[in-house]
XYZ file of C-alpha atoms in Angstrom:
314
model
C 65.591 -45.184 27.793
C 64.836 -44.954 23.867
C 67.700 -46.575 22.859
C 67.403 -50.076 25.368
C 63.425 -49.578 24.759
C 64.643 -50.211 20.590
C 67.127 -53.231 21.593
C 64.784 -54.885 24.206
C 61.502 -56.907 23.814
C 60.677 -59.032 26.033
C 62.780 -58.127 29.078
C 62.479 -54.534 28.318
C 61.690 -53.560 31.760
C 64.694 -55.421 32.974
C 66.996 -53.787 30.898
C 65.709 -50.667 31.595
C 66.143 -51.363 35.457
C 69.754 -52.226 34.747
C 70.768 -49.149 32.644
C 68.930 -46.685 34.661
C 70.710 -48.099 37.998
C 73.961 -46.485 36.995
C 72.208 -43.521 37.812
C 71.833 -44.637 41.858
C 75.756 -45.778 41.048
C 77.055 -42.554 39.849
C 75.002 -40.494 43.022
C 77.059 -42.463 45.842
C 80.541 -43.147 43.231
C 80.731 -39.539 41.562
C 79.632 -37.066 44.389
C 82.712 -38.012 47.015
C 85.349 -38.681 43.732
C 84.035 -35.497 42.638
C 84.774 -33.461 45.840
C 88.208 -34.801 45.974
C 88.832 -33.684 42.457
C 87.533 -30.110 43.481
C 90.384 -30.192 46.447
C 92.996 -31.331 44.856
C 92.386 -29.373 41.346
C 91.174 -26.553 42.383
C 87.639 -25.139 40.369
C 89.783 -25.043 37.259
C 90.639 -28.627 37.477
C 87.408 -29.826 38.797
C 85.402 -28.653 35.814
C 87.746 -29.787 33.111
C 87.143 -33.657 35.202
C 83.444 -32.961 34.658
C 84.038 -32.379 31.041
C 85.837 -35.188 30.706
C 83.026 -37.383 31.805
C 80.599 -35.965 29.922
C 82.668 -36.715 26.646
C 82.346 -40.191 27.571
C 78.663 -40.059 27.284
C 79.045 -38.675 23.722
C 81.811 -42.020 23.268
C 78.988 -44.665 24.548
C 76.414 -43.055 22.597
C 78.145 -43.602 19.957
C 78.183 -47.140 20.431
C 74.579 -47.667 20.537
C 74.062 -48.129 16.707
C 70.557 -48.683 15.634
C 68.540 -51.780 16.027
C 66.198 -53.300 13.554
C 63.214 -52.413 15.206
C 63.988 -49.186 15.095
C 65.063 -49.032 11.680
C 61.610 -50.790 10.813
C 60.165 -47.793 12.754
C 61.309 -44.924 11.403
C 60.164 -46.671 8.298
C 56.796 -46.778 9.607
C 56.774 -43.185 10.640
C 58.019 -41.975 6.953
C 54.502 -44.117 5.569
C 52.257 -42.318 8.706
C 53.297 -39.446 6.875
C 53.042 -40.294 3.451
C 49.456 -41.746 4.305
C 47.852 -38.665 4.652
C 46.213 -36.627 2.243
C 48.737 -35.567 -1.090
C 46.898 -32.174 -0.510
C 48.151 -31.309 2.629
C 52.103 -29.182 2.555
C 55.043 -31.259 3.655
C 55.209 -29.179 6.560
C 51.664 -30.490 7.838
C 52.170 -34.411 6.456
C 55.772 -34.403 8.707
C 54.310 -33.198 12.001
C 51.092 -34.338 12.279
C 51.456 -37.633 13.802
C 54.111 -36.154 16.635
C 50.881 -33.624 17.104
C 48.567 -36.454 16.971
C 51.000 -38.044 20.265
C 50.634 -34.914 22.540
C 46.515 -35.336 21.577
C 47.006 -38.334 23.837
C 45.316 -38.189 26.539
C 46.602 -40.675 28.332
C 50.330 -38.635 27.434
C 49.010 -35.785 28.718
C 47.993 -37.052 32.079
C 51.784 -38.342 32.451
C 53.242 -34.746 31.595
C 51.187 -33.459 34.376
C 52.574 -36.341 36.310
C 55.863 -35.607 35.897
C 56.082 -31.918 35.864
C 54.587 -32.124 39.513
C 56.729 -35.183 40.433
C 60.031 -32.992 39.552
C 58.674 -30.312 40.844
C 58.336 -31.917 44.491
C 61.761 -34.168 44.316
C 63.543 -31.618 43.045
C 62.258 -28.855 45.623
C 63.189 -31.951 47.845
C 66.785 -32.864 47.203
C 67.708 -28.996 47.020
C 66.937 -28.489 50.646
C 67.307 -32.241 51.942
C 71.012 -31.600 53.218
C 70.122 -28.337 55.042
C 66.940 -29.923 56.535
C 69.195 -32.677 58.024
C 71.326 -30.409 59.602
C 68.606 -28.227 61.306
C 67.303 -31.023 62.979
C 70.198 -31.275 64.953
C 72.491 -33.824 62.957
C 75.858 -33.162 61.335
C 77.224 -32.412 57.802
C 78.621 -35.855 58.034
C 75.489 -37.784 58.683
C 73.962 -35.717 56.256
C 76.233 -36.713 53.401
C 76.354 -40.342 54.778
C 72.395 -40.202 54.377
C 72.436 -38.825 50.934
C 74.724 -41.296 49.883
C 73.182 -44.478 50.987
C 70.125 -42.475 48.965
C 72.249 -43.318 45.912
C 73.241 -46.721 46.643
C 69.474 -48.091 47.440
C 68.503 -46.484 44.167
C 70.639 -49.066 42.247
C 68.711 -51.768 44.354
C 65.707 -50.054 44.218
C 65.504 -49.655 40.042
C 66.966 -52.996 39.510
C 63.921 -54.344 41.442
C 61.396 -52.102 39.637
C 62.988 -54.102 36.496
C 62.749 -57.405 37.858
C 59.050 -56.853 39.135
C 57.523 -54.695 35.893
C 58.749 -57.715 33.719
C 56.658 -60.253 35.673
C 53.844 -61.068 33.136
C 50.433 -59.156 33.769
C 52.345 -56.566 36.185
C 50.137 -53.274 35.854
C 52.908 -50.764 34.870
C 50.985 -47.902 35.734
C 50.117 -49.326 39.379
C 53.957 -49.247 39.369
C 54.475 -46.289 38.177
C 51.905 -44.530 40.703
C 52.156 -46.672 42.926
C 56.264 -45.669 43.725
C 55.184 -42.020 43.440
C 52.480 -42.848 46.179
C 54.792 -44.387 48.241
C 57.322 -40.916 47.820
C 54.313 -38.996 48.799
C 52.990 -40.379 51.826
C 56.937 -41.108 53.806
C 57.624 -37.477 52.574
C 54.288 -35.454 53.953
C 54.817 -37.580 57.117
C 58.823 -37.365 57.325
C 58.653 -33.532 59.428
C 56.647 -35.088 62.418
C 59.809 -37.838 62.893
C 62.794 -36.031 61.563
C 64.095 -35.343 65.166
C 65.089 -38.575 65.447
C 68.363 -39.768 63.240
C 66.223 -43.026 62.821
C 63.672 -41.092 61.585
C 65.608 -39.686 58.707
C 67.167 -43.170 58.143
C 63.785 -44.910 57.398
C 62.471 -41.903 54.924
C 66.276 -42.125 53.336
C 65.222 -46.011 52.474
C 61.737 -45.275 51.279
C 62.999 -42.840 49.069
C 65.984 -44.878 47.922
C 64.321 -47.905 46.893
C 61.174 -45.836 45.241
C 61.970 -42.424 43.901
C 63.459 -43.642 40.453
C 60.909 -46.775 40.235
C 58.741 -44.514 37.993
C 61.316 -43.519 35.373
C 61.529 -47.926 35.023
C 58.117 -48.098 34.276
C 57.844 -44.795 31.872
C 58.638 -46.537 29.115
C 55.995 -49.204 29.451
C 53.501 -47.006 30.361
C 53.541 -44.993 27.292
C 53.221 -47.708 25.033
C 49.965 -48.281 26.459
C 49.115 -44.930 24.555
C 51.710 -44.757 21.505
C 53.170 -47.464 19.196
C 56.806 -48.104 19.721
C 57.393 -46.303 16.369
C 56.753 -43.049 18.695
C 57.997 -43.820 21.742
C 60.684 -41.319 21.474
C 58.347 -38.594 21.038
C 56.306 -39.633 23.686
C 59.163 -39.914 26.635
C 60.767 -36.954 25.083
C 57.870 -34.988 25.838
C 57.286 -36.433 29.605
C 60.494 -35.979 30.066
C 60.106 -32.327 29.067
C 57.581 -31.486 31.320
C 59.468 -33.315 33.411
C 62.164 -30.612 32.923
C 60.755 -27.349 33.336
C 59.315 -29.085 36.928
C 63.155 -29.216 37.984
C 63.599 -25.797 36.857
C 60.625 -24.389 39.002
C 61.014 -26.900 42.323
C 64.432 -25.231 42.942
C 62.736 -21.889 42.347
C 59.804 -22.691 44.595
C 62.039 -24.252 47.896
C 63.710 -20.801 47.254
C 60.664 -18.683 47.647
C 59.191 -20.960 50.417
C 61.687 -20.352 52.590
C 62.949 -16.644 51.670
C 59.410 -15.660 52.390
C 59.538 -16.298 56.238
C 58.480 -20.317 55.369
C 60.310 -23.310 57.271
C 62.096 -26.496 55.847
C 59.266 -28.343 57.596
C 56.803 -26.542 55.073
C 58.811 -27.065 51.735
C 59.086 -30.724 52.343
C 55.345 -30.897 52.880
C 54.790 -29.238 50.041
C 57.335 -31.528 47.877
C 55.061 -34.241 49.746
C 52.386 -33.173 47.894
C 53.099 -32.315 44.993
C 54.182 -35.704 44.477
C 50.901 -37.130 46.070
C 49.176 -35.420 43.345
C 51.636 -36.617 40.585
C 50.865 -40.131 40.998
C 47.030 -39.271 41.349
C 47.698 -38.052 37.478
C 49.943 -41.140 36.566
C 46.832 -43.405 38.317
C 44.196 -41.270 35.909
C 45.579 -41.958 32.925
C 44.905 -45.215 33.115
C 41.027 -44.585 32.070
C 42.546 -43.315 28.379
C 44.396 -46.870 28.359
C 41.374 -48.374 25.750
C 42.691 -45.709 23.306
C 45.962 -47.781 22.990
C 47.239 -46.725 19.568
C 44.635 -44.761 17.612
C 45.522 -42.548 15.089
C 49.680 -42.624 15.466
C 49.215 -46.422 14.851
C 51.998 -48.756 13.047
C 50.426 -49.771 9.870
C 51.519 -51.931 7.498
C 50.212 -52.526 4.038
C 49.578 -55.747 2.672
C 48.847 -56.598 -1.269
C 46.021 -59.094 -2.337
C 46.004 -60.010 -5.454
C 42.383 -61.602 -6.501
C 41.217 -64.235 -9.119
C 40.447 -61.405 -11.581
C 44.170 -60.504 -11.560
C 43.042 -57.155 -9.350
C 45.442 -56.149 -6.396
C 44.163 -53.765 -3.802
C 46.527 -52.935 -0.694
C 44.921 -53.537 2.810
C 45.774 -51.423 5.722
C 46.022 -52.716 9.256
């Protein structure tokens, strides 16, 4: 997401729609390729496959050199730093403006966001298969369901693109707006789930919406940072983000162990989302704040009739 957001101005959001749709691509390519790998390898053989494909993300990283603008950034961080007071340690000059990005309010209100939003999808897609299969349906129809998941995520976050990179499109109404959407089909999904339709409908709402908001991340956060720290800023989402998946898991485990139904933890996924993209809609008030403080600067040398110079900041 960093590295497009660096290469990509004007059709940022588009580009971020394509890359991120290899995500939906790999979901519904990978998962059967991967189970076929596992039976005909054994474990052994299986793992050393995964390995291999993860050494191919290392090999396309390392074809993503970097781009001018963000070369011209990291400039601009290195004279954020040197701008501050000569009396301050090294230390304190180097990490202040990453401290003054998580003083965001607007970031903060998108941490929130997405620690809650991992915490309910990921509580989600751990018991989505089982819940399927309770209801009555088969392990087949279950996989077939997840799968088609996968494939209208590609269609899905390549529409997000296309749609957050019409001119004047509120990013954060996108962003909120696709948790909202999660929220609502996933609270109401128990009280139809005994019907195979049923599932099939809440399988295409949450195709087509549950990666929207990872599209529009980028472009909400420069509402509150400067690109020069957009790294920080989705690095630290994304980190809340993080330690969400590690307690949803944790959570649809305890739900359940502790004499709770599948009906309940998919409720309770339902809302955590519901109140993710309650958070995402907030931090819209903090938008006016737009760069303050972690601002690109850039200094600009007048030289007057006396022969003075003086250096102007803006």
């Amino acid at each position: 997401m960093v590295v497009v957001g660096f290469n990509f101005k004007k059709r940022r959001n588009l580009a971020l729609g394509i890359a991120m749709s290899g995500v939906g691509a790999g979901l519904c390519v990978f998962a059967p390729l991967m189970q076929m790998a596992m039976d005909f390898y054994g474990f052994s053989g299986f793992f050393i496959c995964c390995a291999g494909m993860q050494s191919n993300l290392v090999t396309f990283g390392m074809l993503c050199f970097p781009s001018q603008l963000e070369n011209h950034s990291h400039i601009l961080r290195q004279r954020d730093s040197h701008s501050l007071s000569t009396g301050k340690n090294v230390f304190k000059r180097k990490i202040m403006p990453y401290i003054n990005v998580c003083r965001k309010k607007g970031i903060v209100c998108l941490c929130l966001s997405m620690f809650l939003y991992c915490t309910g999808s990921y509580l989600l897609f751990l018991h989505l298969p089982k819940y399927i299969t309770t209801k009555g349906f088969s392990e087949n129809q279950a996989a077939f369901l997840i799968s088609l998941s996968g494939l209208l995520t590609v269609v899905g976050r390549l529409l997000t693109g296309v749609v957050a990179n019409i001119p004047n499109c509120n990013g954060i109404i996108l962003y909120a707006g696709s948790m909202a959407v999660i929220s609502i089909t996933t609270i109401i999904y128990p009280f139809f789930s005994q019907h195979y339709v049923g599932h099939l409908v809440y399988i295409i709402f949450m195709g087509l919406f549950v990666g929207s908001c990872y599209v529009a991340l980028t472009t909400v956060s420069l509402m509150f940072v400067g690109i020069n720290y957009i790294a920080t800023a989705i690095g630290l989402v994304f980190m809340f983000g993080g330690v969400g998946a590690i307690l949803g898991p944790v959570l649809a485990g305890i739900l359940v162990d502790s004499g709770g139904t599948y009906d309940q933890s998919v409720i309770v996924a339902g809302v955590c989302n519901l109140i993710a993209a309650v958070c995402g809609a907030f931090s819209t008030r903090f938008a006016a704040e737009g760069t303050d403080g972690i601002s690109i600067f850039v200094e600009k040398t007048h030289t007057s009739e006396e022969g003075r110079t003086s250096k102007e900041k803006f």
